[in-house]
Amino acid sequence: MRQALILAGGLGTRLRPTTETIPKPLMPVGEHFFLHYLLRMLVENGVQDVLLLIGHLSEKVIEAIGDGARCGCRVAYSIEEELLGTGGAIKNAAAKVHDEFFVLNGDTYLPIDYRAVEAHWEARRNELDGLLVVYDNVQPVAPDNVRLGDDELVAEYRKYVDAPPNGAVQNARDASGGVDAGVQIFKKTILGMIPEGRAASIEAEVFPELVARRRLGAYVTSTRYYDIGTPERLATFERYIARHGLDAQEASS
């Protein structure tokens, strides 16, 4: 496999006005921008081929990342002329997509062993069309939006935008579920489930069909993810970078 698609074309509305001139994946974090850390993490996990699905301020992303050499990987681009959603962005990139591939959210950092995720996929490849990495929410960060069924399959997927008010995240826990951690693996055949020529959500239009077919598996992790979708979450990730000395590690490498 070893190809990762990164969904990086959104407007970043909750980070405005900064994202009116800086695309969300290039938000400054520590001594670098967010996408730098994401690419470096993929390289450390053996993922060398990256396809960036970009739209908003795409020229700035290309200028900052180039061919990926500075981050140690090979980067290609698929550009949306208009916002296509998560599914439409993947469909738009069809000509450049490998037969099997990772999909990562361009605003989410999940520091796990991606080789282990791939090994889990390879063991079940014949019975699945997709694999969803699920955070078990042991330290709640958002309401559970994934319910797990038997045989490590996803039984239900619900897309949440934000945590409920008044600190109700803890009460949203489900012992049989968890949270979509922003990392998936798919076969290219799922592109046939995505409508042509319009915006589409992979969560709304592909996941339910895979669940109904019992073809969406789960890889459960207790490692929490970090996203930069709001100023508060961006600050949390900045503290993670400082606490783990990621900038210092890069300076010494």
Short mmCIF file of N, CA and C in Angstrom, two decimals, residues 2 9 23 29 34 39 87 104 120 153 165 241:
data_model
loop_
_atom_site.label_atom_id
_atom_site.label_comp_id
_atom_site.label_asym_id
_atom_site.label_seq_id
_atom_site.Cartn_x
_atom_site.Cartn_y
_atom_site.Cartn_z
N ARG A 2 1.21 1.73 1.19
CA ARG A 2 2.19 2.81 1.33
C ARG A 2 1.84 4.09 0.58
N GLY A 9 -8.38 20.26 1.80
CA GLY A 9 -8.94 21.29 0.94
C GLY A 9 -9.98 22.19 1.56
N PRO A 23 -3.99 28.48 4.63
CA PRO A 23 -4.80 27.25 4.65
C PRO A 23 -4.59 26.50 5.96
N VAL A 29 2.54 25.81 14.08
CA VAL A 29 2.54 25.05 15.32
C VAL A 29 4.00 24.87 15.73
N PHE A 34 1.43 22.74 10.69
CA PHE A 34 0.83 21.46 11.09
C PHE A 34 1.15 20.34 10.10
N LEU A 39 3.29 14.94 7.86
CA LEU A 39 4.11 14.26 6.84
C LEU A 39 5.29 13.55 7.48
N GLY A 87 -15.72 12.82 0.16
CA GLY A 87 -15.88 11.82 -0.89
C GLY A 87 -15.56 12.36 -2.27
N LEU A 104 -6.20 10.26 5.48
CA LEU A 104 -6.04 10.98 6.73
C LEU A 104 -6.69 12.35 6.61
N HIS A 120 -3.00 -5.15 10.32
CA HIS A 120 -4.38 -5.53 10.65
C HIS A 120 -5.23 -5.57 9.39
N LEU A 153 -16.14 -5.33 13.45
CA LEU A 153 -16.78 -4.60 12.36
C LEU A 153 -17.46 -3.35 12.91
N PRO A 165 -22.73 20.43 24.63
CA PRO A 165 -22.44 21.50 25.59
C PRO A 165 -22.32 21.00 27.02
N ILE A 241 3.12 19.07 21.15
CA ILE A 241 4.40 19.21 20.47
C ILE A 241 5.50 19.58 21.46
#
